[in-house]
Short mmCIF file of C-alpha atoms in Angstrom, two decimals:
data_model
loop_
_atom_site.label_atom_id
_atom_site.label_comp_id
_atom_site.label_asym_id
_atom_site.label_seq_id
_atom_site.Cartn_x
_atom_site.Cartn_y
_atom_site.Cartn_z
CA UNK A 21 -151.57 13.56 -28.14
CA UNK A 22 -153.67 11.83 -30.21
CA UNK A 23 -152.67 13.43 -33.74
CA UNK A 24 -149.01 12.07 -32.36
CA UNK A 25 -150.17 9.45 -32.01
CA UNK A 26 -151.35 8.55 -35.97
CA UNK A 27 -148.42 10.23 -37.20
CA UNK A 28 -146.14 7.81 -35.33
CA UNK A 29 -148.15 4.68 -36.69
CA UNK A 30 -148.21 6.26 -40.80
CA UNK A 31 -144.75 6.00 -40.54
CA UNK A 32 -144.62 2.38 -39.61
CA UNK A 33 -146.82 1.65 -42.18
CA UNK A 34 -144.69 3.62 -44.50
CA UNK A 35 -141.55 2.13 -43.31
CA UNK A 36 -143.13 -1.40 -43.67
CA UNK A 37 -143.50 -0.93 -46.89
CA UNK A 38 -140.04 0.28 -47.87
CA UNK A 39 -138.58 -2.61 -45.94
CA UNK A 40 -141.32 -5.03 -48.04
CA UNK A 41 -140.03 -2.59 -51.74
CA UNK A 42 -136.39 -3.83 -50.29
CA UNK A 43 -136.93 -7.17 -49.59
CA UNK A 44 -138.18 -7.89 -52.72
CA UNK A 45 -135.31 -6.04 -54.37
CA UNK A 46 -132.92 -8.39 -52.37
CA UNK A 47 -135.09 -11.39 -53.54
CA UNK A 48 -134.61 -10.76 -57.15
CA UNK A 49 -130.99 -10.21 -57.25
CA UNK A 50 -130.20 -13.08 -59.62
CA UNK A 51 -133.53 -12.57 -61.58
CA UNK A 52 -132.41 -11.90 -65.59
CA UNK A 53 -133.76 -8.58 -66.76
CA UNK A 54 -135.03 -7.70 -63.24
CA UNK A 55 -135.54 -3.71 -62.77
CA UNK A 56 -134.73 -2.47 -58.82
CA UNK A 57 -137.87 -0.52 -57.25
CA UNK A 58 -137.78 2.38 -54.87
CA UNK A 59 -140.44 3.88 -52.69
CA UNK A 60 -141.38 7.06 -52.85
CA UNK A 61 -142.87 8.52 -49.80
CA UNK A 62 -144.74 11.80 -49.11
CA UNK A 63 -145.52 13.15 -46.09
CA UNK A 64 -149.53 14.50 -46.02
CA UNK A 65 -150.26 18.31 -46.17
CA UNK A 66 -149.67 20.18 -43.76
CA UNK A 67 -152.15 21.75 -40.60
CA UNK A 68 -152.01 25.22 -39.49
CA UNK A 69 -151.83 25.52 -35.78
CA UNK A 70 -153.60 28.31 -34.47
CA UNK A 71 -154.10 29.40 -30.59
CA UNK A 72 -157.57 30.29 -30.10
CA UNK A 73 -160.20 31.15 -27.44
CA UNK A 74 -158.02 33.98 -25.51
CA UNK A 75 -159.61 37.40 -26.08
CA UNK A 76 -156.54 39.58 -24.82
CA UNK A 77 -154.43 37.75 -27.34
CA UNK A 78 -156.91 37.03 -30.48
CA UNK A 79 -155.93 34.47 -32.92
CA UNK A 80 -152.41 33.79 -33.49
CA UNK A 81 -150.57 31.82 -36.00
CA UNK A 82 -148.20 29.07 -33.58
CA UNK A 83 -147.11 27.43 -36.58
CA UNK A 84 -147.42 24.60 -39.22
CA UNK A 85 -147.14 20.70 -38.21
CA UNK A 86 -147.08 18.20 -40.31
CA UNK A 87 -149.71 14.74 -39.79
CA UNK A 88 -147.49 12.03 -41.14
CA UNK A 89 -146.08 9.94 -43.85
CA UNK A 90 -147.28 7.87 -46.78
CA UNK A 91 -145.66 5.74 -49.76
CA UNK A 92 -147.01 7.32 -52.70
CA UNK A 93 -145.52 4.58 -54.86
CA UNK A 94 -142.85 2.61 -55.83
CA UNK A 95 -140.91 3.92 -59.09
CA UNK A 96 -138.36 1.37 -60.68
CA UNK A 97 -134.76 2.22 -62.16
CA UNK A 98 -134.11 1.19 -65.49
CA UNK A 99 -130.51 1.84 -65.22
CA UNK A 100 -128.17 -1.23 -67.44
CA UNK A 101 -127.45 -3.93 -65.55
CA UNK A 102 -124.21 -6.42 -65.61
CA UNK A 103 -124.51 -8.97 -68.67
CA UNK A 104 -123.35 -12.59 -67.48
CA UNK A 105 -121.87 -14.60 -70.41
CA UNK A 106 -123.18 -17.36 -70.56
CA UNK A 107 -122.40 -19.31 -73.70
CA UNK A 108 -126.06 -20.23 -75.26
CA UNK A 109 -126.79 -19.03 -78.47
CA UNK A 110 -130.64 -18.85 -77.20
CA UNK A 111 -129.86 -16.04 -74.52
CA UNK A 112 -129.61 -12.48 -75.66
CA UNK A 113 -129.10 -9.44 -73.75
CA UNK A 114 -130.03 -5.53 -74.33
CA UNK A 115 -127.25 -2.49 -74.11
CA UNK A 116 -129.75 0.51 -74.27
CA UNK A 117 -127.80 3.66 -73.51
CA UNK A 118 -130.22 5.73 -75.65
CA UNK A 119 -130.00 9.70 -75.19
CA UNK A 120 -132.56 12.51 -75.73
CA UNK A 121 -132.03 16.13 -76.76
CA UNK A 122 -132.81 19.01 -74.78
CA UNK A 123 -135.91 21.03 -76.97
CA UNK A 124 -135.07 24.46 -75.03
CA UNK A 125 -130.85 23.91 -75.93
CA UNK A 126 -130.44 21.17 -78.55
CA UNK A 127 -127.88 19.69 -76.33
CA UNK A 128 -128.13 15.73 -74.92
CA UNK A 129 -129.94 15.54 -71.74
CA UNK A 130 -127.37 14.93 -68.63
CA UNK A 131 -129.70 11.86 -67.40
CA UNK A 132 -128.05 10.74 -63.67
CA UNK A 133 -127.18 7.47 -62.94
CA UNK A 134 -130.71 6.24 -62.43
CA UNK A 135 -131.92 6.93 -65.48
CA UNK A 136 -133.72 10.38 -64.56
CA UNK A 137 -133.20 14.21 -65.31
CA UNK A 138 -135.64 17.43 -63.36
CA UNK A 139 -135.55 20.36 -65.75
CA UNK A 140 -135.32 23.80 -64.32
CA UNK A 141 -139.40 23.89 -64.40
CA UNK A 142 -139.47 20.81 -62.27
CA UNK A 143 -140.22 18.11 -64.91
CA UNK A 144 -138.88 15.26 -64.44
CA UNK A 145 -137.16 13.25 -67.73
CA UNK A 146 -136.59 9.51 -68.05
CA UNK A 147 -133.87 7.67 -69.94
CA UNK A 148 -135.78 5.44 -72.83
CA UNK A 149 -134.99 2.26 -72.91
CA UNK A 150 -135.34 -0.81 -74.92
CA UNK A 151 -136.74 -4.19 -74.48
CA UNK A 152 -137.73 -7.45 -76.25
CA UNK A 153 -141.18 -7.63 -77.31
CA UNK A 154 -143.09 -11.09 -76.63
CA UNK A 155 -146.69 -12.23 -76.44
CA UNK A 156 -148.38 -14.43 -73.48
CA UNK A 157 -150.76 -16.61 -73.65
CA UNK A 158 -153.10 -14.39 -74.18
CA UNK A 159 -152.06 -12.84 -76.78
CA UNK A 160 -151.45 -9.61 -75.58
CA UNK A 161 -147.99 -7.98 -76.10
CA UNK A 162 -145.74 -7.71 -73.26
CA UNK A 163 -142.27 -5.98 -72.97
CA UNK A 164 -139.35 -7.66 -70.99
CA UNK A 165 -135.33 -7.35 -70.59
CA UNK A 166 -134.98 -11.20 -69.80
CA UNK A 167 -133.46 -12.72 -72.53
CA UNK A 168 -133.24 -16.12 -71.28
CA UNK A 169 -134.98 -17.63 -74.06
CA UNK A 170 -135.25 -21.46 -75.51
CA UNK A 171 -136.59 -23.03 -78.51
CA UNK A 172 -139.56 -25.28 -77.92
CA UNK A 173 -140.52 -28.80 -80.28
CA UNK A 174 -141.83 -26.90 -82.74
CA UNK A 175 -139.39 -24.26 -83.42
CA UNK A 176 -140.87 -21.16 -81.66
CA UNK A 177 -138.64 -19.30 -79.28
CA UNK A 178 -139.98 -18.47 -76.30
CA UNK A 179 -139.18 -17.12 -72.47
CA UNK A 180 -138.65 -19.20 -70.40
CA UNK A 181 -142.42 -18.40 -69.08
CA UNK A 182 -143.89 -19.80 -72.68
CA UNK A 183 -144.22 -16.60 -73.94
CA UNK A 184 -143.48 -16.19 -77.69
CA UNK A 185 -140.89 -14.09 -78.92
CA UNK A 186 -141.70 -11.75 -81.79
CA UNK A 187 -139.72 -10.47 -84.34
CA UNK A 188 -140.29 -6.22 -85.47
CA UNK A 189 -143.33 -6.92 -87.48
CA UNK A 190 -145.18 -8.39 -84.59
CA UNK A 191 -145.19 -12.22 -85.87
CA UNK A 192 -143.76 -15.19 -83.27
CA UNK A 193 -139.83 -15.95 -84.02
CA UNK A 194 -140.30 -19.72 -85.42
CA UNK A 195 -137.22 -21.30 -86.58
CA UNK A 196 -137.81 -24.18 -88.83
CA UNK A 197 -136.89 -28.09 -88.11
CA UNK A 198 -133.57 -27.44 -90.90
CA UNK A 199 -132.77 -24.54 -88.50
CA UNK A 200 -131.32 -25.57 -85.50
CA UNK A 201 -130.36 -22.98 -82.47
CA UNK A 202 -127.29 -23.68 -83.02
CA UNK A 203 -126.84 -22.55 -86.51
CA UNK A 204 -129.07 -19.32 -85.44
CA UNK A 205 -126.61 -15.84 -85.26
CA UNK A 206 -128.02 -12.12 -84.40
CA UNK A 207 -125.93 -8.92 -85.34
CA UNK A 208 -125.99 -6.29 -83.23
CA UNK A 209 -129.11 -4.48 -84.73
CA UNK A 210 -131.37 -7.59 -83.70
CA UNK A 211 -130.81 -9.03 -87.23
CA UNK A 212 -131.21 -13.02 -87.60
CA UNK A 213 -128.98 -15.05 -89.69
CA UNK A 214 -128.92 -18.70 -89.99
CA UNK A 215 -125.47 -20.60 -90.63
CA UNK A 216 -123.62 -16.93 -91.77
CA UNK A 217 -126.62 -16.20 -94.42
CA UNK A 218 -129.39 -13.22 -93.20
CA UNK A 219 -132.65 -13.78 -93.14
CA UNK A 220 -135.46 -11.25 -93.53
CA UNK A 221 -136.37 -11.49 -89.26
CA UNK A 222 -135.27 -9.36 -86.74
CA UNK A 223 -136.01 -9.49 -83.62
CA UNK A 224 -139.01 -7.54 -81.92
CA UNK A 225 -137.26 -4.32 -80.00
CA UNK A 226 -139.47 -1.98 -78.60
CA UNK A 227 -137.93 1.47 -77.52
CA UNK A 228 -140.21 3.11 -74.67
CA UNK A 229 -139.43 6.45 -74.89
CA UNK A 230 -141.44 7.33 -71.14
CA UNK A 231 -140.69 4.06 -68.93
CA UNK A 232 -142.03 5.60 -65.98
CA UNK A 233 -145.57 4.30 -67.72
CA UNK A 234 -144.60 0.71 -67.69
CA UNK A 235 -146.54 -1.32 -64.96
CA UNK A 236 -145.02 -4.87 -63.82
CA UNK A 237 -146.86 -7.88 -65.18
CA UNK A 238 -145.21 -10.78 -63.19
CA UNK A 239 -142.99 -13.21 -64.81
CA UNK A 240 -140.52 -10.05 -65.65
CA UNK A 241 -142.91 -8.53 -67.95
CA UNK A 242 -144.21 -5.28 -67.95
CA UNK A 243 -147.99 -3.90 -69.61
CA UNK A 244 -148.62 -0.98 -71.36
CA UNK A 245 -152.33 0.50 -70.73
CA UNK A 246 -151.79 3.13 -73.31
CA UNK A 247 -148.87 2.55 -75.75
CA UNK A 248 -149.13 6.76 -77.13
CA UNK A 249 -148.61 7.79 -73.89
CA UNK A 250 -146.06 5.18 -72.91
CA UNK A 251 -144.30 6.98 -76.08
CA UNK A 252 -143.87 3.00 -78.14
CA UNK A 253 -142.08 2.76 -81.20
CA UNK A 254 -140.08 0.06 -83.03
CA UNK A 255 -136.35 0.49 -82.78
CA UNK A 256 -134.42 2.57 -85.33
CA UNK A 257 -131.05 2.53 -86.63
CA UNK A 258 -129.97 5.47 -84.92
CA UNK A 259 -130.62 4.24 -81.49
CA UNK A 260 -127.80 3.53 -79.17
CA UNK A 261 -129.27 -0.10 -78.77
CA UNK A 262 -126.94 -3.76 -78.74
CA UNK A 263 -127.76 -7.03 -78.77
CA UNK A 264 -125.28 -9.37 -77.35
CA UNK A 265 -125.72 -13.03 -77.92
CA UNK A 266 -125.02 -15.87 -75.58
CA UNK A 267 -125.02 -13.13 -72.37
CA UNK A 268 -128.05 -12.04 -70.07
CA UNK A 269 -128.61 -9.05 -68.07
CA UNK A 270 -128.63 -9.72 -64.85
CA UNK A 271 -130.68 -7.18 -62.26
CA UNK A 272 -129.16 -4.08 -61.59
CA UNK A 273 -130.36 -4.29 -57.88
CA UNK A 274 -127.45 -2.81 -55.89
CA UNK A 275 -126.90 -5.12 -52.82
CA UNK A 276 -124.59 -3.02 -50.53
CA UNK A 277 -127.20 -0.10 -51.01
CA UNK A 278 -130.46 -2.24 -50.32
CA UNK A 279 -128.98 -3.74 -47.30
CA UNK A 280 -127.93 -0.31 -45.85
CA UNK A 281 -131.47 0.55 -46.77
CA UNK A 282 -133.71 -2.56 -45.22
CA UNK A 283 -131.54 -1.65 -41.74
CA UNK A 284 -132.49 2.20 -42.05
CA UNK A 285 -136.16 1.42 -42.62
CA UNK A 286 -135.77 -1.31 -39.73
CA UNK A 287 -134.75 1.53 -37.68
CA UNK A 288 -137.14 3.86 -38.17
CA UNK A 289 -140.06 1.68 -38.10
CA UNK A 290 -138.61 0.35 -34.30
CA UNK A 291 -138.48 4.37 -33.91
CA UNK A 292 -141.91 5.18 -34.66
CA UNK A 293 -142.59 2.08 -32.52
CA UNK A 294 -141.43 3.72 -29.17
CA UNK A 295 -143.18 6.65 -29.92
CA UNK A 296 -146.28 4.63 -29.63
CA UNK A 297 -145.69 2.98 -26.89
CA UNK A 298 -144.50 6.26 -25.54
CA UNK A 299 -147.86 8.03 -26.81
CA UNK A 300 -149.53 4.86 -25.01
CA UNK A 301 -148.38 5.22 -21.68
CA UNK A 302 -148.63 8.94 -21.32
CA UNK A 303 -152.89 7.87 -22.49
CA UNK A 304 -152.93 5.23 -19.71
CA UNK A 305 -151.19 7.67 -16.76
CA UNK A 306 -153.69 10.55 -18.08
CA UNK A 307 -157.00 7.84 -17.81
CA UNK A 308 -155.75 6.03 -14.69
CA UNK A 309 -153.98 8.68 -12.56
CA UNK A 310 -154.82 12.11 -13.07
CA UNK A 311 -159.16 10.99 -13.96
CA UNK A 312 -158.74 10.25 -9.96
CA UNK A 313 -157.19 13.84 -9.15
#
């Protein structure tokens, strides 16, 4: 009764959390850039139910029953998401729609919509995608897909956070007094030119070939604790990456789905509920009624 009893409460915890993963998808729907998470939950190993301590019968195998839930963790999806036009010629948004071969056929990989392809062996493949390199205050380099950038007094562009944007060699973007925002233009490729003429800046892309490695930083960042294995590199010509000026991405947090979702893990958590209450009555009628038999 009692093993019921913890299974039923792991999966309110788990279903807590799902609803919390949710909410704060549904909370972030109109953040720039912002990348919807999802839960992953996996239920604990499972115990071998024996029936012992009857000699005519011996040990026999009843059967396997599993002890309960757990979110493992929360993955996000780096899928596009809608770009808003917006008019500024400070906001810039990424189209990554990069592709990666297949080593064992040569042919592209069929990634779903999420972003995500499982090989035959079980290995699991993400989409790369792209995002603008900046610094914080720090001065450690951070990766983000908000473009919602302005120019401070002294020329830098920055996030709207403070953080400077760099161009591909790693240096802050500073536009000079002479160069208003106005007057600033980016091709496609990420390449600055001020009034028509290029200049020798583009701006900092970074390509993350394994995204699954990225961990949230606040402000719509993300860190990298270990660029090799993140996969890092600078973006190449080749690369099915756009920059679009004077639009932002907006989060690609789908709100028909996460609402559908918040109510199912509502559900079940209100589920597991009864079962406890179910679990606690049966403990009270076994300690108060049958103790006097």
């Amino acid at each position: 009764m009692l093993r019921g009893l913890y299974t039923a409460a792991s999966g309110m915890i788990t279903e807590q959390r799902r609803h919390d993963t949710v909410t704060q998808n549904i909370a972030n729907i109109n953040t720039p850039g912002y990348k919807q998470m999802n839960s992953v939950s996996r239920a604990f190993p499972e115990m071998l139910i024996s029936l012992v301590g009857d000699s005519t019968l011996g040990t026999r195998r009843i059967g396997k029953l599993n002890t309960g839930v757990f979110v493992e963790e929360s993955l996000p999806s780096y899928m596009q998401g809608d770009l808003t036009e917006t008019g500024k010629n400070s906001d810039f948004a990424l189209i990554s729609n990069i592709n990666l071969d297949d080593p064992a056929t040569g042919e592209p990989i069929p990634f779903d919509a999420s972003g995500k392809y499982v090989t035959e062996d079980g290995e699991i493949i993400y989409r790369p995608a792209a995002f603008f390199s900046v610094m914080d205050t720090g001065g450690n380099v951070r990766y983000t897909r908000d473009g919602s950038f302005y120019v401070d007094p002294d020329g830098a562009l920055r996030t709207m956070q403070g953080y400077q944007v760099l161009d591909s060699e790693g240096n802050a973007i500073v536009l000079g007094y002479d160069q208003p925002i106005e007057s600033l233009q980016i091709d496609p490729q990420g390449n600055l030119q001020i009034n028509g003429e290029a200049i020798e800046v583009q701006m900092g892309i970074s390509v993350v070939t394994r995204p699954q490695a990225l961990f949230r930083d606040g402000n719509g960042v993300y860190l990298v604790q270990d660029e090799e294995a993140a996969g890092i590199r600078a973006l190449q010509e080749d690369d099915a990456v756009q920059v679009q000026q004077g639009y932002i991405e907006g989060s690609n947090v789908n709100l028909a789905q996460s609402m559908v979702d918040m109510m199912a893990a509502q559900r079940a958590y209100e589920s597991n509920q009864k079962m406890i209450q179910f679990y606690d009555r049966s403990l009270e009628k076994a300690v108060n009624e049958i103790g006097r038999v």
